Tab-separated table of C-alpha atoms and ligand atoms in Angstrom:
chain	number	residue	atom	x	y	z
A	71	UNK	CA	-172.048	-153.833	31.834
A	72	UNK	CA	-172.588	-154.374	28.194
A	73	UNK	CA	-170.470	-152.370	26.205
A	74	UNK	CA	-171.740	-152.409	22.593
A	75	UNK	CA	-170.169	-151.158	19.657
A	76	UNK	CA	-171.335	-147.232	17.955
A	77	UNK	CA	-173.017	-148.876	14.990
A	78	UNK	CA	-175.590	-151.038	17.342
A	79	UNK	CA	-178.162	-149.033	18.434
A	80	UNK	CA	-180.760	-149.758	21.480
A	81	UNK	CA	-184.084	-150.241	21.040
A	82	UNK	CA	-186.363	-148.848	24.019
A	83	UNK	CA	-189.891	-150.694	24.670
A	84	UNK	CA	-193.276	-149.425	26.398
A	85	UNK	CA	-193.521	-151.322	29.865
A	86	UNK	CA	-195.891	-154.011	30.179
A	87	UNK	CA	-197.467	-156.157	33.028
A	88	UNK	CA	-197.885	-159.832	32.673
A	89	UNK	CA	-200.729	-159.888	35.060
A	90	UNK	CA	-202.902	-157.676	32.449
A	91	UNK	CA	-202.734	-161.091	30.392
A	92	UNK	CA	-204.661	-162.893	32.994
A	93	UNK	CA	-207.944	-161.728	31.476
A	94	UNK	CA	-207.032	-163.221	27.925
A	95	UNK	CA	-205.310	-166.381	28.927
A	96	UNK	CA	-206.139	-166.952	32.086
A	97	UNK	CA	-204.789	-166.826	35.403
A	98	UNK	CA	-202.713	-170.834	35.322
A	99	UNK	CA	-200.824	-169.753	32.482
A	100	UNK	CA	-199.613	-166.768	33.922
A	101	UNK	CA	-198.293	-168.443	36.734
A	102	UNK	CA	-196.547	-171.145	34.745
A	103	UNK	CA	-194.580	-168.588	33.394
A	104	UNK	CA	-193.677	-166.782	36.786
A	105	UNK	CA	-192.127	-170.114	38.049
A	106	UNK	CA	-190.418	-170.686	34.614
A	107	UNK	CA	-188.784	-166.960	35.450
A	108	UNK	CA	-188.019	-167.290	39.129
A	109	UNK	CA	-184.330	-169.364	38.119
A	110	UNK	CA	-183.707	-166.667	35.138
A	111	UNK	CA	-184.628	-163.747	37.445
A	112	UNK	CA	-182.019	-160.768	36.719
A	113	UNK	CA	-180.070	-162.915	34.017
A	114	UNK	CA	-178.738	-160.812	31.068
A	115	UNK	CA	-180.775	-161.266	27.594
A	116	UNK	CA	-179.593	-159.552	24.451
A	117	UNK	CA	-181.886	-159.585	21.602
A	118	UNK	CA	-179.982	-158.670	18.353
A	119	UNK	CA	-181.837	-158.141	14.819
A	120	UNK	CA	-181.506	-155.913	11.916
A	121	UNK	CA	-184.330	-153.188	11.931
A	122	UNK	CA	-186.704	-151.891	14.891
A	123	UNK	CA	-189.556	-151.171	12.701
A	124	UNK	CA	-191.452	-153.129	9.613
A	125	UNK	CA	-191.857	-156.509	9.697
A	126	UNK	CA	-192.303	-159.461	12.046
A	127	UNK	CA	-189.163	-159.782	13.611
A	128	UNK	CA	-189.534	-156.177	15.129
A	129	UNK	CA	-193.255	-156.437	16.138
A	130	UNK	CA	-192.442	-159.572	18.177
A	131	UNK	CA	-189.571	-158.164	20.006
A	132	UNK	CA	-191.593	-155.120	21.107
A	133	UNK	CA	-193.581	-157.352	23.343
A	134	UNK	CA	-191.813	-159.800	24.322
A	135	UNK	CA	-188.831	-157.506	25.567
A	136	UNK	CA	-191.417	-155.648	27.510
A	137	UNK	CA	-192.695	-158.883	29.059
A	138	UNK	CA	-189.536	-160.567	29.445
A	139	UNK	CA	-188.565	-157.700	31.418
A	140	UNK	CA	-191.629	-157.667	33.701
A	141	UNK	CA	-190.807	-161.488	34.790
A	142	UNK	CA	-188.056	-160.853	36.162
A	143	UNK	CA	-185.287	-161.193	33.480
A	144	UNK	CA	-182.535	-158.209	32.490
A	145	UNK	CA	-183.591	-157.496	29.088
A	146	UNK	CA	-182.026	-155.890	26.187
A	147	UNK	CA	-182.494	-155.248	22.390
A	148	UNK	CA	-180.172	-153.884	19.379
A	149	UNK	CA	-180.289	-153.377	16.355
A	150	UNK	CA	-177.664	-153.333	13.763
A	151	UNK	CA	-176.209	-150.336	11.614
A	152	UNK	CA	-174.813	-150.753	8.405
A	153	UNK	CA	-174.724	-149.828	4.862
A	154	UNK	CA	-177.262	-149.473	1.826
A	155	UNK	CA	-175.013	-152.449	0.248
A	156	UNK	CA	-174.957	-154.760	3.522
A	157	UNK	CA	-178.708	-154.943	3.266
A	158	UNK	CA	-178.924	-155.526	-0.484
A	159	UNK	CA	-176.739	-158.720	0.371
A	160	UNK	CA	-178.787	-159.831	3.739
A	161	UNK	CA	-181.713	-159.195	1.387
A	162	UNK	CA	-180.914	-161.918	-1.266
A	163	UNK	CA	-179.775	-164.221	1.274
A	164	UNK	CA	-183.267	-164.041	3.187
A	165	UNK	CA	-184.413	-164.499	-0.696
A	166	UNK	CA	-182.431	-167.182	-1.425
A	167	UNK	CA	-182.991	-169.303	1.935
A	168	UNK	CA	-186.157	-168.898	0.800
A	169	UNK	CA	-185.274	-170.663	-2.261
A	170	UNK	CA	-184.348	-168.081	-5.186
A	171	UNK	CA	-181.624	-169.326	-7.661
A	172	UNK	CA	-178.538	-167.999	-7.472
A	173	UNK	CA	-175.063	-167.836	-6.221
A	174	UNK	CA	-173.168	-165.442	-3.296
A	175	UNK	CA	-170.181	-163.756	-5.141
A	176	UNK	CA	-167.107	-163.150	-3.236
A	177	UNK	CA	-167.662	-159.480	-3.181
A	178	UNK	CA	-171.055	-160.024	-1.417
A	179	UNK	CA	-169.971	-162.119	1.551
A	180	UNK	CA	-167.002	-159.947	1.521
A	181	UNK	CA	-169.780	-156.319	2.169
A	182	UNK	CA	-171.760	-158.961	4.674
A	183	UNK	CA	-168.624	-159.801	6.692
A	184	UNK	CA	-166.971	-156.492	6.812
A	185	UNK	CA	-170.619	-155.312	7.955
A	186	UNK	CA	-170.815	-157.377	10.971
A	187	UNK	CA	-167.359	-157.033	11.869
A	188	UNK	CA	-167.878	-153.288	12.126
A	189	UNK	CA	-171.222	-154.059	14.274
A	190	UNK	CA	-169.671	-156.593	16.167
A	191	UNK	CA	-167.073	-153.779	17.700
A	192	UNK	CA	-166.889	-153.706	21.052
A	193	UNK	CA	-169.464	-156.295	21.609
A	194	UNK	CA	-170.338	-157.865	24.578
A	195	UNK	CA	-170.022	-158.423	27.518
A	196	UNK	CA	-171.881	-160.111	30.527
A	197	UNK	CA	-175.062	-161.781	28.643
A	198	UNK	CA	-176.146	-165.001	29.598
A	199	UNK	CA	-178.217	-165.489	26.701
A	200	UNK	CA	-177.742	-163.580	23.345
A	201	UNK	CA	-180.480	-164.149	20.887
A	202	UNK	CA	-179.370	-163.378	17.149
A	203	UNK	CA	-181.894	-162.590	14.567
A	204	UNK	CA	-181.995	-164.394	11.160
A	205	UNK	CA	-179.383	-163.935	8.367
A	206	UNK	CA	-178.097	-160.684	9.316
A	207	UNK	CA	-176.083	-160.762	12.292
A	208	UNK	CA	-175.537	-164.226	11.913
A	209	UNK	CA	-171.862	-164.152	11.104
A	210	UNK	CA	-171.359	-161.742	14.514
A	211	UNK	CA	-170.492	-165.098	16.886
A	212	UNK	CA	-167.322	-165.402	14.793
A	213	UNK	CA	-166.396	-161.325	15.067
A	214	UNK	CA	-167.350	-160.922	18.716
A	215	UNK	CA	-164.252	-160.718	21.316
A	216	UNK	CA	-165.349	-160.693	24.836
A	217	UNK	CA	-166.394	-163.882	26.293
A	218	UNK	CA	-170.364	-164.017	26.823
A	219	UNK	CA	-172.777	-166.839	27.656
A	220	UNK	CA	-175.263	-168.930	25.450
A	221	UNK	CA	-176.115	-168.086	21.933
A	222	UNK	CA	-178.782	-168.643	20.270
A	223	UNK	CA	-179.681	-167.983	16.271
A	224	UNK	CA	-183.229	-167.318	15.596
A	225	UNK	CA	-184.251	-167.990	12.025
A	226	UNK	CA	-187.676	-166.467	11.195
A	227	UNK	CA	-187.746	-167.320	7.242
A	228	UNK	CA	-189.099	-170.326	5.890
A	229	UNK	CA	-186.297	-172.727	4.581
A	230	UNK	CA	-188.035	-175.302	3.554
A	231	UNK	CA	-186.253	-175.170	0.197
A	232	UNK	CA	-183.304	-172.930	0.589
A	233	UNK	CA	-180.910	-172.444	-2.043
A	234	UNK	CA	-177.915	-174.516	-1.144
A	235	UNK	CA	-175.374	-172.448	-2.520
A	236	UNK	CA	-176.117	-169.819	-0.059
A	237	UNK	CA	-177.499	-172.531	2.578
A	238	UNK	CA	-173.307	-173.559	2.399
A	239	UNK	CA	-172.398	-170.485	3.466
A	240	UNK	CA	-174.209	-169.241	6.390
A	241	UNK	CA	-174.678	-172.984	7.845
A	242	UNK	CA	-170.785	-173.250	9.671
A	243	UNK	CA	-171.896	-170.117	11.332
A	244	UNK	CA	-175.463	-171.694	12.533
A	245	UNK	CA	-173.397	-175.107	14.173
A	246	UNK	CA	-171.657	-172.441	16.426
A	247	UNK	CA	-174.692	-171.448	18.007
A	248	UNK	CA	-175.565	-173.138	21.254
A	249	UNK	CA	-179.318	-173.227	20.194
A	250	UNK	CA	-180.815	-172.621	16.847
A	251	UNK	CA	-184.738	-171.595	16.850
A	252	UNK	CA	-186.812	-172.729	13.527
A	253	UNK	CA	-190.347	-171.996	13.322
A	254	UNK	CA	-191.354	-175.485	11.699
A	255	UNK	CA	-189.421	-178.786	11.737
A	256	UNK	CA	-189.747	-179.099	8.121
A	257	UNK	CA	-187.743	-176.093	7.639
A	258	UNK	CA	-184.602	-178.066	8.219
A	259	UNK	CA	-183.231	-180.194	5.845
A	260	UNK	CA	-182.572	-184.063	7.490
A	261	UNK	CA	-178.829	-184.272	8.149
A	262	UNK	CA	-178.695	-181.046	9.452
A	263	UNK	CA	-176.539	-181.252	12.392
A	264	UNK	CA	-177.274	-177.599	14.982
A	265	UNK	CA	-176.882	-177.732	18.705
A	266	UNK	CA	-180.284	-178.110	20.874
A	267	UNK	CA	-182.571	-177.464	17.482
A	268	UNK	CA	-185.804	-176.183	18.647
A	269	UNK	CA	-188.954	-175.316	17.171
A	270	UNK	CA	-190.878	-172.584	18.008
A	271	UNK	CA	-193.505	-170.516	16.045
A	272	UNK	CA	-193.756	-166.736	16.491
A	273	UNK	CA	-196.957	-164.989	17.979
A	274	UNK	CA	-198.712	-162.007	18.646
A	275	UNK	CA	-199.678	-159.784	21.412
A	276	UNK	CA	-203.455	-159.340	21.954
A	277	UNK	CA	-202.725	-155.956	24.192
A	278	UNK	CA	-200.502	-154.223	21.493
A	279	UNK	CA	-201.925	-151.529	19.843
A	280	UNK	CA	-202.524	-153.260	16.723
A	281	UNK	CA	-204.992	-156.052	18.270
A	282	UNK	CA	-206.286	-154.798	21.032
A	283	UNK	CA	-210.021	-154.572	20.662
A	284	UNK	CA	-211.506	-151.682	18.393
A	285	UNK	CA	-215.047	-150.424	18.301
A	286	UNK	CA	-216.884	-150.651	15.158
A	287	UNK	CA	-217.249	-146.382	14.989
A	288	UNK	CA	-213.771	-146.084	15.434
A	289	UNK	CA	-212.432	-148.309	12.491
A	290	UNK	CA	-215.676	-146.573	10.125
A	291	UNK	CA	-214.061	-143.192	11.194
A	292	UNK	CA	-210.760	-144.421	10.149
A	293	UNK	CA	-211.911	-145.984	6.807
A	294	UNK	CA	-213.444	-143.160	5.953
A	295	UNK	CA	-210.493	-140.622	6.681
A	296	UNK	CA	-208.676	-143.401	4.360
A	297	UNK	CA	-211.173	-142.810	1.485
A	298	UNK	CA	-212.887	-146.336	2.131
A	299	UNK	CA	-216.291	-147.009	2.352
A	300	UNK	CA	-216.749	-149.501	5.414
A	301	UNK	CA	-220.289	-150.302	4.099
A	302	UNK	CA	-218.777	-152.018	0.621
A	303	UNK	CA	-217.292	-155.815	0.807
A	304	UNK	CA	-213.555	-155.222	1.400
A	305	UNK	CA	-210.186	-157.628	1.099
A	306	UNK	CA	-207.565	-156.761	2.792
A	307	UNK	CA	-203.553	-157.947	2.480
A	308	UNK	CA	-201.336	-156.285	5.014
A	309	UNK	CA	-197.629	-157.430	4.146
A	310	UNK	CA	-194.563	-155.834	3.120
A	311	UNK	CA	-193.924	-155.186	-0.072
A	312	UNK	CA	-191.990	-158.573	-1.239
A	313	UNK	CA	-192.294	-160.741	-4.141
A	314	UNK	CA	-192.828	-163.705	-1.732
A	315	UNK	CA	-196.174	-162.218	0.049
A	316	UNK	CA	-197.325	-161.965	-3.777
A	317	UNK	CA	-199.438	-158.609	-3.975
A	318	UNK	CA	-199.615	-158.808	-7.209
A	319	UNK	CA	-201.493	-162.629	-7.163
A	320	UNK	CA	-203.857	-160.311	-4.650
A	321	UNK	CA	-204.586	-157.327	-7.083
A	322	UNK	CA	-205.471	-160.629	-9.808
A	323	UNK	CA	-208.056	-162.142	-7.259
A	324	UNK	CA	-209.715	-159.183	-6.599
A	325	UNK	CA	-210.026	-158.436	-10.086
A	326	UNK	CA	-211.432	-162.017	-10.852
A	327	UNK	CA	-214.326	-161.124	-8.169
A	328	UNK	CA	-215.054	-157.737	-9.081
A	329	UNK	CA	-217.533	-158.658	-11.566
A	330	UNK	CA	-219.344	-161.047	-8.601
A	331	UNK	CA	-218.883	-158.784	-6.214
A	332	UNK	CA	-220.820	-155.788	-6.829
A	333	UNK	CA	-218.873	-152.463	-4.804
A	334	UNK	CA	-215.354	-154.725	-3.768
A	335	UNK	CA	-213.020	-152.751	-2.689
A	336	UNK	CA	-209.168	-154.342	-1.992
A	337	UNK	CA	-206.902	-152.895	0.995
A	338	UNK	CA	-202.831	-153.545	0.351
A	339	UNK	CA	-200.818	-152.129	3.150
A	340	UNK	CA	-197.434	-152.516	3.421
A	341	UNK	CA	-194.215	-151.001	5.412
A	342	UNK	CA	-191.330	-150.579	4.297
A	343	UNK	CA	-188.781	-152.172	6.360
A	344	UNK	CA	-185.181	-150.772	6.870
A	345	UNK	CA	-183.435	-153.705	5.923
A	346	UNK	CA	-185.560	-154.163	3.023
A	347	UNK	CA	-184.296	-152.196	-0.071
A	348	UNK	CA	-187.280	-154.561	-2.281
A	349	UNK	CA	-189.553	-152.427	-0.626
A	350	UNK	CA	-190.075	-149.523	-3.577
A	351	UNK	CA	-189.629	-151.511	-6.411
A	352	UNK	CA	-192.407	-153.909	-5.552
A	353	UNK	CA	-194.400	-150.997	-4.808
A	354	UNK	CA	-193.952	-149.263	-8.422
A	355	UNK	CA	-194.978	-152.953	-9.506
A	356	UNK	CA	-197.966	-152.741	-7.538
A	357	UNK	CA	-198.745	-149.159	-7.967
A	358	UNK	CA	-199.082	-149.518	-12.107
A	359	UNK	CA	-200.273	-152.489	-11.980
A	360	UNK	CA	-203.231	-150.847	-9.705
A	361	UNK	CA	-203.579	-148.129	-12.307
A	362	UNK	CA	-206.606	-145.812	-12.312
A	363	UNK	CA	-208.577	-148.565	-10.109
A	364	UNK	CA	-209.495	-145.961	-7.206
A	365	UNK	CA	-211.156	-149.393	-5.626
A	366	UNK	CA	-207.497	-150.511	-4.870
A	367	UNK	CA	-206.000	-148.637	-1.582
A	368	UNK	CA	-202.714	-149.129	-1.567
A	369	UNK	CA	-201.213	-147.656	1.465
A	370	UNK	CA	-197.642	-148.043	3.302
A	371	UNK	CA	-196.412	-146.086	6.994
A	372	UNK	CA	-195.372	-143.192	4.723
A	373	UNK	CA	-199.165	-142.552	4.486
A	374	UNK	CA	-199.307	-142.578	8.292
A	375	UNK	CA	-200.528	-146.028	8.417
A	376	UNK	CA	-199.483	-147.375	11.769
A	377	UNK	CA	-200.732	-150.038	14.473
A	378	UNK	CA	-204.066	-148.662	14.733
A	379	UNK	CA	-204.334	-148.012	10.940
A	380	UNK	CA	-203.812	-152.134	10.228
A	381	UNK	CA	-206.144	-153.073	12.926
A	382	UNK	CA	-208.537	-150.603	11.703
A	383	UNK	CA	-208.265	-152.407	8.152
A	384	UNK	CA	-208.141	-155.626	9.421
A	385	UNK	CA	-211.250	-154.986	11.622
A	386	UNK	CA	-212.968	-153.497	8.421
A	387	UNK	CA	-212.033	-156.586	6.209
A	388	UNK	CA	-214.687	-159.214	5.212
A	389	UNK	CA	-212.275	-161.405	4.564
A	390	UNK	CA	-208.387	-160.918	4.695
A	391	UNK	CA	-205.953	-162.508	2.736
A	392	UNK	CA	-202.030	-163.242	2.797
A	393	UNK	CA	-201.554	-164.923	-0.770
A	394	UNK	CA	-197.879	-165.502	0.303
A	395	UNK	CA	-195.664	-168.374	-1.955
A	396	UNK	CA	-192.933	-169.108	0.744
A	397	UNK	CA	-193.533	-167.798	4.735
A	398	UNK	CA	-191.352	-168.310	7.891
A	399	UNK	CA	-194.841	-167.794	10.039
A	400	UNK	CA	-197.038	-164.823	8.863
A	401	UNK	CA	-197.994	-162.619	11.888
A	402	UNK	CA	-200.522	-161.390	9.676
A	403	UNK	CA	-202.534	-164.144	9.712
A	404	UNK	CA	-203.446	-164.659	13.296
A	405	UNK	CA	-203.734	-161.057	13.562
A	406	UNK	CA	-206.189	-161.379	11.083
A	407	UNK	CA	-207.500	-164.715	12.672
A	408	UNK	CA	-207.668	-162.418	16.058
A	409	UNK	CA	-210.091	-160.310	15.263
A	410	UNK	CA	-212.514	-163.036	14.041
A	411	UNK	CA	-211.770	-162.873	10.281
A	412	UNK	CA	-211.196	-165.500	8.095
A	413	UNK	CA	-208.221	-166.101	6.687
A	414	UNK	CA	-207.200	-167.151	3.026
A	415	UNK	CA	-203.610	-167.747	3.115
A	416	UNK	CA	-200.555	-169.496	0.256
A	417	UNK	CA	-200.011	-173.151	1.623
A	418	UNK	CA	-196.335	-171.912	2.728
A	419	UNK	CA	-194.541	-172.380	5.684
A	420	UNK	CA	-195.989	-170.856	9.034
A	421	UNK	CA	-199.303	-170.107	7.595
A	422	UNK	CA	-200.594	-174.160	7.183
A	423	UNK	CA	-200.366	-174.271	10.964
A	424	UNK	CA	-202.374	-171.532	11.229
A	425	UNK	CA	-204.954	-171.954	8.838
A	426	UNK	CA	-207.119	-175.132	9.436
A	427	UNK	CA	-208.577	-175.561	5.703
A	428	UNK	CA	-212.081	-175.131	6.175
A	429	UNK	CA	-212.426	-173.988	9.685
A	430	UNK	CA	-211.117	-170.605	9.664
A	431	UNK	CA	-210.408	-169.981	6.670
A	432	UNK	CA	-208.556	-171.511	3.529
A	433	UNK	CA	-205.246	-172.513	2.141
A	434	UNK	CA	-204.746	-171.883	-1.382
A	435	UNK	CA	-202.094	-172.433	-3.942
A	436	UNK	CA	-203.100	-170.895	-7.024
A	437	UNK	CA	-204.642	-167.572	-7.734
A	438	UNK	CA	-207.792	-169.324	-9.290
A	439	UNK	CA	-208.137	-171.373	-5.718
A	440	UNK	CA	-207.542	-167.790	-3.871
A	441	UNK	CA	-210.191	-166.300	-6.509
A	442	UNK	CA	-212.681	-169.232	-5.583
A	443	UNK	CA	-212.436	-169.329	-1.914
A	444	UNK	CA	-212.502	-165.589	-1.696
A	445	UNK	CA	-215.934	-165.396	-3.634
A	446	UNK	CA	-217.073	-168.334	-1.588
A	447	UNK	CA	-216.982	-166.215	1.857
A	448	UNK	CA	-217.923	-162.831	0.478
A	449	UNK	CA	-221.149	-164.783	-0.950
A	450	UNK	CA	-221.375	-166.738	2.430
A	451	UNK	CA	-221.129	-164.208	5.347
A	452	UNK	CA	-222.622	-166.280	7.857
A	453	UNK	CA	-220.089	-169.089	7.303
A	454	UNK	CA	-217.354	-166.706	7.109
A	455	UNK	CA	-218.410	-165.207	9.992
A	456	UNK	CA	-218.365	-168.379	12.348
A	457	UNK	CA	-214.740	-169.542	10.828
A	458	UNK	CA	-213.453	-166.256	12.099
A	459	UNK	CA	-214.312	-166.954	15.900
A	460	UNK	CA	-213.132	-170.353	15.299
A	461	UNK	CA	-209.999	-168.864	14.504
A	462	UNK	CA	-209.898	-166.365	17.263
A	463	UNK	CA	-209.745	-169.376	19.864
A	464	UNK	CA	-206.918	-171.139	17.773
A	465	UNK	CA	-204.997	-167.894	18.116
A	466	UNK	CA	-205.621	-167.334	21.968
A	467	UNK	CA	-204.928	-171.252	22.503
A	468	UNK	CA	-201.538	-171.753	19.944
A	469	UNK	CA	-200.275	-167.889	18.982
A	470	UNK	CA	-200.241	-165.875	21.320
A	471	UNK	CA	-197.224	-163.887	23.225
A	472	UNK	CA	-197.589	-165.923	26.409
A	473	UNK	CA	-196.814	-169.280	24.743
A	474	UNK	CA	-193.677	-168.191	23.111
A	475	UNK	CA	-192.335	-166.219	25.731
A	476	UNK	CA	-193.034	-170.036	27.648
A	477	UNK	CA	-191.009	-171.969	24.807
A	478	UNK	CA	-188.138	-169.542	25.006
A	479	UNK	CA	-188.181	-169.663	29.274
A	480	UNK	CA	-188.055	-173.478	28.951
A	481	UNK	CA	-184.990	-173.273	26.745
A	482	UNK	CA	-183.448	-170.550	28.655
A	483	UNK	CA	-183.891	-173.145	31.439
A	484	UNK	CA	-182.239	-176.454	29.618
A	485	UNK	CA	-179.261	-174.265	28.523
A	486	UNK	CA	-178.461	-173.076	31.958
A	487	UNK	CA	-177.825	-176.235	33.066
A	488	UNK	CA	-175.389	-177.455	29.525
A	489	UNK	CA	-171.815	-176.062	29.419
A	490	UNK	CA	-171.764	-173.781	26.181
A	491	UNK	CA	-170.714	-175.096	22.510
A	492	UNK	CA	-169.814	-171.787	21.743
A	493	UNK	CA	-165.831	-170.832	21.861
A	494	UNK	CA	-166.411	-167.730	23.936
A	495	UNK	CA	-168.364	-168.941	26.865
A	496	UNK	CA	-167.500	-168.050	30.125
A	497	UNK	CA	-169.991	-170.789	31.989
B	261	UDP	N1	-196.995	-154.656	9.242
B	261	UDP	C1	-197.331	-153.378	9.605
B	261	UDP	N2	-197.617	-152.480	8.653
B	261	UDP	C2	-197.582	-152.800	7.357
B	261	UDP	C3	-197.229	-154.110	6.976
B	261	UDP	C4	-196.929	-155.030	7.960
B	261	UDP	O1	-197.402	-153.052	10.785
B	261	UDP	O2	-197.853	-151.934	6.538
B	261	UDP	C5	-196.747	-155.640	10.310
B	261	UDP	C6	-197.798	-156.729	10.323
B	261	UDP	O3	-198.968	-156.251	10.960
B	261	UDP	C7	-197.074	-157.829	11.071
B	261	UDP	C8	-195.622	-157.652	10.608
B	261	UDP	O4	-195.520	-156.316	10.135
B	261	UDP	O5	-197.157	-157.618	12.456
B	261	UDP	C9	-195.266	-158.591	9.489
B	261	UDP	O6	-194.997	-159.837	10.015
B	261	UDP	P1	-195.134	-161.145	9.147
B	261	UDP	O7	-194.692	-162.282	9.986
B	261	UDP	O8	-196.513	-161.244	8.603
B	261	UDP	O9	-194.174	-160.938	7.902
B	261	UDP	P2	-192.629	-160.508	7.742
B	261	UDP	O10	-192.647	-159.072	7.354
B	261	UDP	O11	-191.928	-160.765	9.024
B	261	UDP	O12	-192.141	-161.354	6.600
């Protein structure tokens, strides 16, 4: 039995059935993934991150826990518990492996440490595979006292350029991972020396609540009860709020079009994660900067904007946009891309795999390029309507659940049969 630690807390997930993605993906792909279960059937899986709500670590985990669990596999997922401090640390490291300036003081890595040492009480025991979540728990291989199987660091954020300083630190922790997960190749550095580096982008679920389909009276209903008018243009951004997803470059292209675009109304919604103290403060930025513009909706889960409430929007949206500057993937994007809208997204990270320039949308790197390719769909709706269901099919073949959950059976698979690199395995 696991036996974890009071400050980890578990994470419960809806059931799901892997048959009711036959429909979607078909019936061959579903039965690939059976017989990549059948040798992992009843083996111990502990998913570790920092928050269960806000952002795209949690939203994957909700499904693919639940499915994980349906093939066969003994599933579980924690999160971690810590301080107000510990998460103003793990917050400028996920800045700074995305490339802020800036160096780690000793007092910082000394709250980080003494944070995962705490979590890591009392953890684990009897996993075969233990997936860790991005910077956070990173450190909790080296706290960790009972012997366990394979483990594996998952790093969601987009280090294409990360600041070394920080890099330097957290890198001796990655090498003692049996597996390290990137998203992209080019988010690691050449010379970079991890055990069985593996590249897999993230995904979404087209049966969650937020993508399953939506008819068009129920998201009217819903933009009216949200004060917007579904028969005006409207742009929508769905992101947290963080300097990196660039709101702010968003409220500046929609007011460049206003004057075009007669009635344009803008959508920003945004959670607020957890283990993201940035939240607020880029929300006061956004929030004045918005002013008396009643045109701009800015809305976040405190206004009871949940799963349904982003579909809704994104169903609503003529054309969506996520103007981010650095991104690890950008669930946001095939969501968007899922329910046939094109997409104008920052040439960063994840979201140039998902975007095809052109096709279903565009990839921009200025807010003049965002301003230009935003007018060009709202003036085009015919065009913009056609890259949208070219990007639905891009989605359903590339990003959805079903393909990741196949790219982490196939490792799951390979690491069985290697001895572990770690210092505490038992196999
Ligand atoms: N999200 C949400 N409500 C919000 C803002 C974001 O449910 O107000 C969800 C969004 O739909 C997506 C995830 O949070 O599923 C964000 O994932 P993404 O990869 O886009 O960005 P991250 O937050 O992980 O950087």
């Amino acid at each position: 039995m696991a036996q974890l630690g009071d400050l980890l807390q578990q994470v419960r997930v809806t059931p799901k059935h892997i048959d009711d993605y036959i429909p979607i993906v078909g019936e061959k792909r579903i039965n690939k993934l059976k017989k990549l279960a059948k040798p992992l059937k009843n083996k111990r899986l502990l998913n570790l991150n920092a928050t269960a709500y806000g952002g795209g670590v949690a939203e994957l985990l909700k499904t693919q826990v639940a499915l994980m669990q349906n093939l066969g596999l003994d599933v579980d997922w924690y999160v971690m518990n810590a301080k107000p401090e510990f998460y103003e640390v793990t917050k400028t490291f996920h800045n700074n492996m995305q490339g802020h300036p800036g160096t780690l003081s000793e007092e910082q890595k000394k709250i980080y440490l003494e944070g995962v040492k705490q979590n890591a009480k009392g953890m684990v025991e009897n996993y075969d595979f233990i997936i860790i979540h991005d910077p956070q728990p990173l450190a909790m291989l080296d706290y960790t006292t009972a012997p366990t199987g394979k483990w594996i660091w998952r790093c969601h954020i987009d280090t294409s350029e990360p600041n070394q300083d920080t890099w330097n630190f957290l890198y001796p922790y990655m090498k003692k991972y049996d597996a390290v997960i990137f998203t992209l190749d080019e988010f690691v550095k050449d010379g970079v020396q991890l055990n069985n580096l593996t590249f897999i982008p993230p995904s979404i679920d087209p049966l969650s609540p937020k993508n399953s389909e939506m008819a068009e009276e129920e998201v009217n209903k819903l933009m009216y009860s949200y004060n917007v008018d579904p028969d005006r243009p409207i742009i929508v951004q769905v992101s947290r709020f963080d300097p990196w997803k660039d709101p702010l470059g968003v409220i500046d292209v929609y007011r460049n079009i206003k004057k075009d675009i007669k009635g344009i109304q803008l959508i920003l919604v945004g959670s607020m994660a957890h283990d993201d103290p940035e939240g607020w403060i880029v929300y006061d930025r956004v929030m004045r900067k918005a002013g008396e513009d009643f045109d701009i909706h800015v809305y976040t889960n405190f206004h009871n904007v949940g799963d349904v409430g982003v579909k809704a929007f994104q169903c609503a949206a003529d054309v969506i946009l996520q103007k981010s500057l650095k991104e690890g993937f950008g669930l946001t994007v095939a969501e968007g891309l899922w329910k046939s809208k094109p997409v104008i997204g920052g040439k960063a990270g994840g979201i140039k795999i998902q975007i095809k320039d052109g096709e279903n949308g565009f990839l921009v790197t200025s807010i003049q390029e965002a301003t230009e390719k935003t007018l060009y769909l709202l003036q085009n709706p015919e065009i913009a309507q056609n890259m949208g269901k070219t990007g639905k099919e891009l989605v359903r073949e590339r990003f959805l659940s079903i393909r990741e959950i196949e790219d982490h059976l196939i490792l799951f698979n390979k690491l069985q049969k290697e001895p572990c690199s770690t210092a505490f395995c038992s196999t």
